[in-house]
Coordinates of C-alpha atoms and ligand atoms in Angstrom, one line a residue:
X17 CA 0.0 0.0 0.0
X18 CA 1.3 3.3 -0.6
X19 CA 1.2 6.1 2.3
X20 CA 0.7 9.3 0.9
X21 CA 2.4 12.0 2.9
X22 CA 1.4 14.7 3.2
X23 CA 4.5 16.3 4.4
X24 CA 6.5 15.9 1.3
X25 CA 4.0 17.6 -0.7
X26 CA 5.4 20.5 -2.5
X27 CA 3.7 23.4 -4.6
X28 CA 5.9 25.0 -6.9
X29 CA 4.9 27.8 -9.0
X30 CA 6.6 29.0 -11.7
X31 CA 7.1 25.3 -12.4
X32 CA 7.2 25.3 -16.2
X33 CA 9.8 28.2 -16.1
X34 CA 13.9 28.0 -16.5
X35 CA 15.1 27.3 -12.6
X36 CA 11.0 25.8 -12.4
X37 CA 11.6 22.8 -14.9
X38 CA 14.8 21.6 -12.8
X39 CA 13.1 22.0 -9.8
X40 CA 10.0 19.8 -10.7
X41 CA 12.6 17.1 -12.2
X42 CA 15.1 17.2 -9.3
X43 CA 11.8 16.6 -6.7
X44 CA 9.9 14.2 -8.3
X45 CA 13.4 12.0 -8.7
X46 CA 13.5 12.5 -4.6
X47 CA 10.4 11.2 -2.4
X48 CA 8.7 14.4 -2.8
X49 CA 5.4 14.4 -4.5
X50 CA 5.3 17.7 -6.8
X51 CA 2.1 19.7 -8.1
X52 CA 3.5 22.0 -10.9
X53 CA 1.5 25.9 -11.3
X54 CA 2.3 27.7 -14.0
X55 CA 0.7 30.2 -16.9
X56 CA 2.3 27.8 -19.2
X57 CA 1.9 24.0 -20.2
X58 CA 4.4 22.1 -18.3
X59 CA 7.2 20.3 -20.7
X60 CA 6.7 16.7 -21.7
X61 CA 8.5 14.9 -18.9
X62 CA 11.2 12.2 -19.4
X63 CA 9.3 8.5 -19.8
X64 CA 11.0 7.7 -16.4
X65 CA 9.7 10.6 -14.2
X66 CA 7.6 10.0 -11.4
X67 CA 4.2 11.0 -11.7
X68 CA 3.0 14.5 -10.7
X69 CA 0.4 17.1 -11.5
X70 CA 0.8 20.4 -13.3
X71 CA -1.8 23.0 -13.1
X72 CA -1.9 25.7 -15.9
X73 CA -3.5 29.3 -13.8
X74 CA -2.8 32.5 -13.5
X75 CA -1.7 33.3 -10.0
X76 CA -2.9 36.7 -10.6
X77 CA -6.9 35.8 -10.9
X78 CA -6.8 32.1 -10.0
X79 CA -8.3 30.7 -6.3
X80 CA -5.2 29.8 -4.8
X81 CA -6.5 27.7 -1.5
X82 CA -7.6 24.8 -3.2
X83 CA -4.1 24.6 -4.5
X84 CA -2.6 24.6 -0.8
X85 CA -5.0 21.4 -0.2
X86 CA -2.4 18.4 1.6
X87 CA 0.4 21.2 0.6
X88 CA 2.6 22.1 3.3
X89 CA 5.7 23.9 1.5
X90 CA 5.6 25.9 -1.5
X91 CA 8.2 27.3 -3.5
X92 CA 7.5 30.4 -5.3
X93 CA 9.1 30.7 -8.5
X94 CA 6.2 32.6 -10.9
X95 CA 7.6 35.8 -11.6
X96 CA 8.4 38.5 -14.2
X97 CA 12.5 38.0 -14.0
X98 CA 14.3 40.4 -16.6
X99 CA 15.8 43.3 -14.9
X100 CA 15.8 45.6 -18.0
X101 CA 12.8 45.6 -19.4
X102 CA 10.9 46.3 -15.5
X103 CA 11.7 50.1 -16.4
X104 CA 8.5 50.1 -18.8
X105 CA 6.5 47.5 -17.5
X106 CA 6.6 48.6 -13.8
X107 CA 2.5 47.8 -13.0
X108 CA 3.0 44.1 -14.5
X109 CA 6.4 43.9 -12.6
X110 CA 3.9 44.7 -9.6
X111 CA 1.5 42.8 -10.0
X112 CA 3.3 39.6 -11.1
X113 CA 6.2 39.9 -8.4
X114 CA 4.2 41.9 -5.4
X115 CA 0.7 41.3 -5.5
X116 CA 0.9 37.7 -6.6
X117 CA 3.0 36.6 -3.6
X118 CA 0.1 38.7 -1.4
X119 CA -2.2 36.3 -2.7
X120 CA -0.2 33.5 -1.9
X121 CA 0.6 34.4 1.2
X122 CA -3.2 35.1 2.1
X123 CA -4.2 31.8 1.2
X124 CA -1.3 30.0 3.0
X125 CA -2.2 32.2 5.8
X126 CA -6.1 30.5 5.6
X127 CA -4.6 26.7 4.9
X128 CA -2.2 26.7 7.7
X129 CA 1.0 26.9 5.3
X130 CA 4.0 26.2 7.2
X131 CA 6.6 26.6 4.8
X132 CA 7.7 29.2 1.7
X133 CA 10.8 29.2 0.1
X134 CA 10.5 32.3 -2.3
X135 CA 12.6 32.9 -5.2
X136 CA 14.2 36.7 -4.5
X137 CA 17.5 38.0 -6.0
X138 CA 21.0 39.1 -6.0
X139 CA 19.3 42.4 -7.4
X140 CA 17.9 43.8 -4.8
X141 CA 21.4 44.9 -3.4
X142 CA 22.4 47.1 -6.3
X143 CA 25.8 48.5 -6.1
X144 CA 27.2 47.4 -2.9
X145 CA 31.1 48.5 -2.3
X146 CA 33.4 45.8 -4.0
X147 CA 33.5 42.3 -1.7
X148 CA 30.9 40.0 -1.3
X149 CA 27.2 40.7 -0.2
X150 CA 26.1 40.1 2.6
X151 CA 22.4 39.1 4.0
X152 CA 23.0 42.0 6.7
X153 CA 24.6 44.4 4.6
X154 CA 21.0 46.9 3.6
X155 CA 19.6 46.2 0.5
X156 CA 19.4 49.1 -2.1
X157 CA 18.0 48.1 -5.7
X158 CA 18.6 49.8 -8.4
X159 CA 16.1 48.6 -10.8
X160 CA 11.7 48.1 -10.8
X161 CA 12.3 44.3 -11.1
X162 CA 14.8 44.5 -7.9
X163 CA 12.3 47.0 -6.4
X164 CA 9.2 44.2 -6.5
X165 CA 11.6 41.2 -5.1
X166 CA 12.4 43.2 -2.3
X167 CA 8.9 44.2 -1.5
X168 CA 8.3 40.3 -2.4
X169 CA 10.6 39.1 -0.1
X170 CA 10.1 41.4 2.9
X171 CA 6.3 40.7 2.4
X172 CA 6.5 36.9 2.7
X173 CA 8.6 37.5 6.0
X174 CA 6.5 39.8 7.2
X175 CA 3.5 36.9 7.0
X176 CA 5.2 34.6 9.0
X177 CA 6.1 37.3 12.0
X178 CA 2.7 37.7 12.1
X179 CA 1.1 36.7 15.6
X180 CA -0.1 32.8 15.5
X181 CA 1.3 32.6 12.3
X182 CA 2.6 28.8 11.0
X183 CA 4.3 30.0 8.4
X184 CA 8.5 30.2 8.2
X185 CA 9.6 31.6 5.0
X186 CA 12.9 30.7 3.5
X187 CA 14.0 34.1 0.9
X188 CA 16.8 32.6 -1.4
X189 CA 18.8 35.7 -3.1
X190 CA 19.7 33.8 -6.1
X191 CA 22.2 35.3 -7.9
X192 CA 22.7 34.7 -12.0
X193 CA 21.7 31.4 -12.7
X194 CA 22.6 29.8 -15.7
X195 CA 22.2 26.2 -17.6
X196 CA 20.2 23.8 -19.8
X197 CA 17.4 25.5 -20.8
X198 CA 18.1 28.8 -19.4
X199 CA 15.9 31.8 -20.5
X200 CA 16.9 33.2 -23.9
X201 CA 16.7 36.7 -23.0
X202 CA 19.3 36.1 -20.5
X203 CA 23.4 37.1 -21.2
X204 CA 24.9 33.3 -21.3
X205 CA 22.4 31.6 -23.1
X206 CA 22.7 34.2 -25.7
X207 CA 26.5 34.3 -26.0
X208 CA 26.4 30.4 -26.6
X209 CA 23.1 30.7 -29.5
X210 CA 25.3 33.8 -30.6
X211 CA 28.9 32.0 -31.0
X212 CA 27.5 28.7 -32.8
X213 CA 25.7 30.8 -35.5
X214 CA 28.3 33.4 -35.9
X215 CA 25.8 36.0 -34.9
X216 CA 26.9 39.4 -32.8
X217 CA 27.0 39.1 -29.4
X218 CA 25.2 42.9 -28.0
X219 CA 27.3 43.8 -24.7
X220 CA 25.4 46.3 -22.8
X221 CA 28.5 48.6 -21.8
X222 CA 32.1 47.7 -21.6
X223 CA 31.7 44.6 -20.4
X224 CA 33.5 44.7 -17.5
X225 CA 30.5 44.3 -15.5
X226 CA 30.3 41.2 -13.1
X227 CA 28.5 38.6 -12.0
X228 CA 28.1 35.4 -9.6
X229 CA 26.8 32.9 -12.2
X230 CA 25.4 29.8 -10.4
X231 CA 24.5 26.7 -12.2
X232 CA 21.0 25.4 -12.1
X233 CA 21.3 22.3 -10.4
X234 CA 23.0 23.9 -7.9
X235 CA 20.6 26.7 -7.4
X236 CA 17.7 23.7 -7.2
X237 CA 19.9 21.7 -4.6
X238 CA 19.9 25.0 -2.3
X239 CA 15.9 25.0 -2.5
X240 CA 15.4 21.1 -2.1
X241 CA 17.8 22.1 1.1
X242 CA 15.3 25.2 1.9
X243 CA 12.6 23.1 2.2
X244 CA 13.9 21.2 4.9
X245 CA 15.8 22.9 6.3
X246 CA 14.7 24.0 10.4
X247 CA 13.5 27.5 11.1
X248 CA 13.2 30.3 11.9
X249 CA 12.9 32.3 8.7
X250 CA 15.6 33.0 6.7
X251 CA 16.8 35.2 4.0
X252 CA 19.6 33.5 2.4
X253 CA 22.4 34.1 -0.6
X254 CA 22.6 31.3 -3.5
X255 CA 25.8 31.9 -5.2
X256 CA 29.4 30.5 -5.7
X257 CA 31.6 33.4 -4.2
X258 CA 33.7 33.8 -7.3
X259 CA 32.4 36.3 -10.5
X260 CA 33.3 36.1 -13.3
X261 CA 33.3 39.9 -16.3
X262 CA 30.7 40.0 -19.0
X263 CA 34.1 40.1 -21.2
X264 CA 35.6 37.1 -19.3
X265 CA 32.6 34.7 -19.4
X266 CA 32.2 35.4 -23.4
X267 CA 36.3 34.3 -24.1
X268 CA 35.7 31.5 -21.5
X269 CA 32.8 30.3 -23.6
X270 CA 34.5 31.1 -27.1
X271 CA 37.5 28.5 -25.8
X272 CA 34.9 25.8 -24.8
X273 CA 32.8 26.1 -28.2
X274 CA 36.4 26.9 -30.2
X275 CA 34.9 29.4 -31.9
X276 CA 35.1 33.2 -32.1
X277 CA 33.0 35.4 -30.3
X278 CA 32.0 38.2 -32.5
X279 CA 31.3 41.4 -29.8
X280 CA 29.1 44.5 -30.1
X281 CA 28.9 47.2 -27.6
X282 CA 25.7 49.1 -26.8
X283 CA 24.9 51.9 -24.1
X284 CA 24.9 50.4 -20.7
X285 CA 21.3 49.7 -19.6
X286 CA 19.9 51.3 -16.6
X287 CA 19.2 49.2 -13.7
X288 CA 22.3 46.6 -14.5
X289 CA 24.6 46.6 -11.4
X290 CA 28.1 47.1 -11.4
X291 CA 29.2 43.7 -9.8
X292 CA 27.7 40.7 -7.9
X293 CA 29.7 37.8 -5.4
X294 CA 27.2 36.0 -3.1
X295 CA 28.9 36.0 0.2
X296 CA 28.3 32.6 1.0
X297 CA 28.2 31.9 4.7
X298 CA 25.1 32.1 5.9
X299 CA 23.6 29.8 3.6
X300 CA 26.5 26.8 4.3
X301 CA 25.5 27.6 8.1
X302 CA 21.7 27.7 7.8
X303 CA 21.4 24.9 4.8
X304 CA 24.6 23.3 4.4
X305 CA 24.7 24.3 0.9
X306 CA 27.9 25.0 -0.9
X307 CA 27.7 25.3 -4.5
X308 CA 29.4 22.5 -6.5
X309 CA 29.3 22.8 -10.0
X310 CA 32.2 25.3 -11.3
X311 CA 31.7 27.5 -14.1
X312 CA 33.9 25.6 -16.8
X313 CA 31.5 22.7 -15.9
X314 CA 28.7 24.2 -16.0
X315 CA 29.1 26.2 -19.3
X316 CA 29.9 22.4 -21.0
X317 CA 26.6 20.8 -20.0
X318 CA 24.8 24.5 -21.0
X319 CA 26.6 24.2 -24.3
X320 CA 25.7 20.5 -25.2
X321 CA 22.2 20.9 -24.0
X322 CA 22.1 24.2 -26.4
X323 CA 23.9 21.7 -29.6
X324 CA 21.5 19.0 -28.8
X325 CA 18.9 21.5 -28.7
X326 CA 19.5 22.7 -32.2
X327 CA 20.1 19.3 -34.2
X328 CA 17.8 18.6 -36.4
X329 CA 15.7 15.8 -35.9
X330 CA 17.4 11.8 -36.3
X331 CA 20.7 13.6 -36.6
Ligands
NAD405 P1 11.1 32.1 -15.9 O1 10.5 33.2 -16.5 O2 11.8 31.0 -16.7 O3 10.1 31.3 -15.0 C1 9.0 32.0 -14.3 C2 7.7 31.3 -14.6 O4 6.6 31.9 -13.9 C3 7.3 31.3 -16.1 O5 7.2 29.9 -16.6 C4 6.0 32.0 -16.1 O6 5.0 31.5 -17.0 C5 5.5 31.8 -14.7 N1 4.6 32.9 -14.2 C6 4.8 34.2 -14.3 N2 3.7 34.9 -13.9 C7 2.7 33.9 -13.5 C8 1.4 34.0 -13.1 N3 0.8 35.1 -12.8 N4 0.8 32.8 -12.8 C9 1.4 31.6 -13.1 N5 2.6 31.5 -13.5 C10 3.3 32.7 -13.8 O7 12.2 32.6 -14.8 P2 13.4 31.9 -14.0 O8 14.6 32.4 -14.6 O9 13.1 30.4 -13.9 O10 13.2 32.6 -12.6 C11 12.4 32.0 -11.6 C12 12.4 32.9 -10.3 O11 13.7 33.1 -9.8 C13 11.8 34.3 -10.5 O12 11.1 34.6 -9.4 C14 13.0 35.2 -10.7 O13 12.7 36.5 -10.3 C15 14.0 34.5 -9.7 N6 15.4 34.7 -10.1 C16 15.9 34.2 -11.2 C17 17.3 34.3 -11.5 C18 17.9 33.8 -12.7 O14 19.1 34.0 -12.9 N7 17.2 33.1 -13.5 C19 18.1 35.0 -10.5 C20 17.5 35.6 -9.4 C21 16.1 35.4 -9.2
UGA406 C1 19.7 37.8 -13.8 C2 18.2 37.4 -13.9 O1 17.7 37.7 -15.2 C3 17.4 38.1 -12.9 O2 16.1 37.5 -12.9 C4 18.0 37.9 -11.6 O3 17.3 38.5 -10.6 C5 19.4 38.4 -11.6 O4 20.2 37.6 -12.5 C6 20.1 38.2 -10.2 O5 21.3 37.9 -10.2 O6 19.5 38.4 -9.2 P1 21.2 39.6 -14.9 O7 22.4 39.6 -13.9 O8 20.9 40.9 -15.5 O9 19.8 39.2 -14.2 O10 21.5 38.4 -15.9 P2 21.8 38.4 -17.4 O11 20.6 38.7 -18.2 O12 22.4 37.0 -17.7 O13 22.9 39.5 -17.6 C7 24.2 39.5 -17.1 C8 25.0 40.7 -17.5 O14 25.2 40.6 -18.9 C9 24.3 42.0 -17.3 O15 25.3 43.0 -16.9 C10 23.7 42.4 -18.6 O16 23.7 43.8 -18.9 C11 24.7 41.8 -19.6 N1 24.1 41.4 -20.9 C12 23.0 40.6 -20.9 C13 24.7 41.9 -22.0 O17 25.7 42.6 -22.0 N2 24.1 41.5 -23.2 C14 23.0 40.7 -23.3 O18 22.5 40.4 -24.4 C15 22.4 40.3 -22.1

């Protein structure tokens, strides 16, 4: 006979989505049983995955309590995530990132919800003096998208400080993730689609911008931890500690793909920071997560899956 238990019942939102997909897969290869919310359809699902459910709704409208039913953690993925285009889109940004968690949070609150692990972001420290960020140092974003994961975040802590409150929420500050199937709009996906067709890559200033690029799996091993992991609440970093230039991370890709990387610079775009490096203490001690995978590794398996990707069909 099999127990169902309701325990290891996990909501994730966002679940047909880049860091979503790896998230459903990783779970449902674990004993967790995983209903899937998303605008979209979920992905067909390798013939060997365990069973699960995926709901297409939009979080905005939908009635989220009767997705909370037997569902004691949830991780909240659904958002809008580009931080460029948030400057002209600022009431979706809103709505999507702020009001959508408030809904969420509400219904939790009615259900008894006892744990959220929600997707924030590197972003919403904007340009700390050089060294690592820290979860104490004050956050200061210096974009819309950055401004609505803060208010996110903080909102979803605020919940479970509430009086009588279950809830313990678990804010992971992910910093650039990058891998298999990561968004196109995003920098490494497009330097790899750009280098094997011989396309331009567009570098938004000089390119010595920098960033703590964390592969997927590694991000999604820092949430499985999340859900677990003890309380109180938390808001903790998921990066590497090491960074890596815009200008660095294209001739590091070039030499994996031996190919040249052909380079085009535009303004730089409001709202970018200068330089991000996950200070990664906090997040060993509260989670005992460490990030594994290093970057050379990680850009292979992004690069295969992107060749596999684009081979046409019995090749
Ligand atoms: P993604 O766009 O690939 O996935 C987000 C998913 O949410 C999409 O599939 C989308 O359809 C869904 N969604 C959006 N609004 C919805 C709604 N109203 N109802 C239902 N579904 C909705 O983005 P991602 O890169 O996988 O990012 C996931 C989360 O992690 C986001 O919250 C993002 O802000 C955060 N984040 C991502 C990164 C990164 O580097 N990818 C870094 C920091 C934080
Ligand atoms: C990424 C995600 O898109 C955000 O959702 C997330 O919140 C953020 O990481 C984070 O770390 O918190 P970003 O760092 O802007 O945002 O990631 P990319 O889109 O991969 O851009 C990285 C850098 O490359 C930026 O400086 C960007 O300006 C630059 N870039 C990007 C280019 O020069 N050209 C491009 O075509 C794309």
């Amino acid at each position: 006979m099999t127990v169902h238990n309701p325990r290891r019942t996990v909501l994730v939102t966002g679940a047909a989505g880049f860091i979503g997909r790896h998230l459903v897969e990783h779970l449902s290869s674990r004993d967790h049983t995983v209903i899937g919310v998303d605008l979209r359809q979920a992905p067909p699902r390798p013939a060997n995955a365990a069973a699960g459910r995926h709901i297409v709704a939009d979080l905005r409208t939908t009635d989220i309590r009767p997705l909370l039913d037997g569902v004691s953690s949830v991780v909240h993925l659904a958002a809008l995530p580009g931080v460029r285009p948030s400057w002209d889109r600022f009431d979706d940004y809103v709505e999507s990132n702020v009001l959508v968690t408030r809904r969420l949070l509400e219904a939790g609150a009615q259900t008894g919800l006892r744990r959220l692990v929600i997707a924030s972001s590197s972003s919403v420290y904007g340009n700390q003096r050089d060294g690592a960020m820290n979860e104490d140092q004050p956050p200061a974003p210096i974009s819309p998208y950055a401004v609505t994961k803060l208010a996110a975040e903080h909102l979803a802590l605020a919940y479970a400080a509430r009086p009588a409150s279950v809830l313990t929420t678990m804010a992971l500050r992910f910093f650039t993730v990058y891998g298999p199937r990561q968004r196109p709009d995003m920098l490494i996906s497009r330097i790899i689609s750009a280098v094997r067709d011989g396309r331009e890559i567009r570098v938004f200033g000089d390119g010595s911008q920098r960033r703590d690029f964390v592969f997927v799996k590694d991000a999604v091993r820092a949430v499985t931890a999340a859900i677990d992991a003890p309380g109180p609440s938390r808001v903790c970093n998921v990066g590497t500690g090491e960074q890596i230039s815009v200008t660095g991370i294209i001739a590091l890709i070039s030499e994996l793909m031996g190919r040249p990387a052909n380079v085009r610079t535009e303004p730089h775009r409001a709202g970018d920071v200068v330089s991000t490096r996950a200070d990664t203490a906090r997040t060993a001690e509260a989670l005992g997560f460490r990030a594994s995978v290093s970057l050379r590794e990680g850009l292979r398996e992004h690069i295969d899956a992107v060749r596999s990707e684009s081979m046409p069909v019995g090749a």
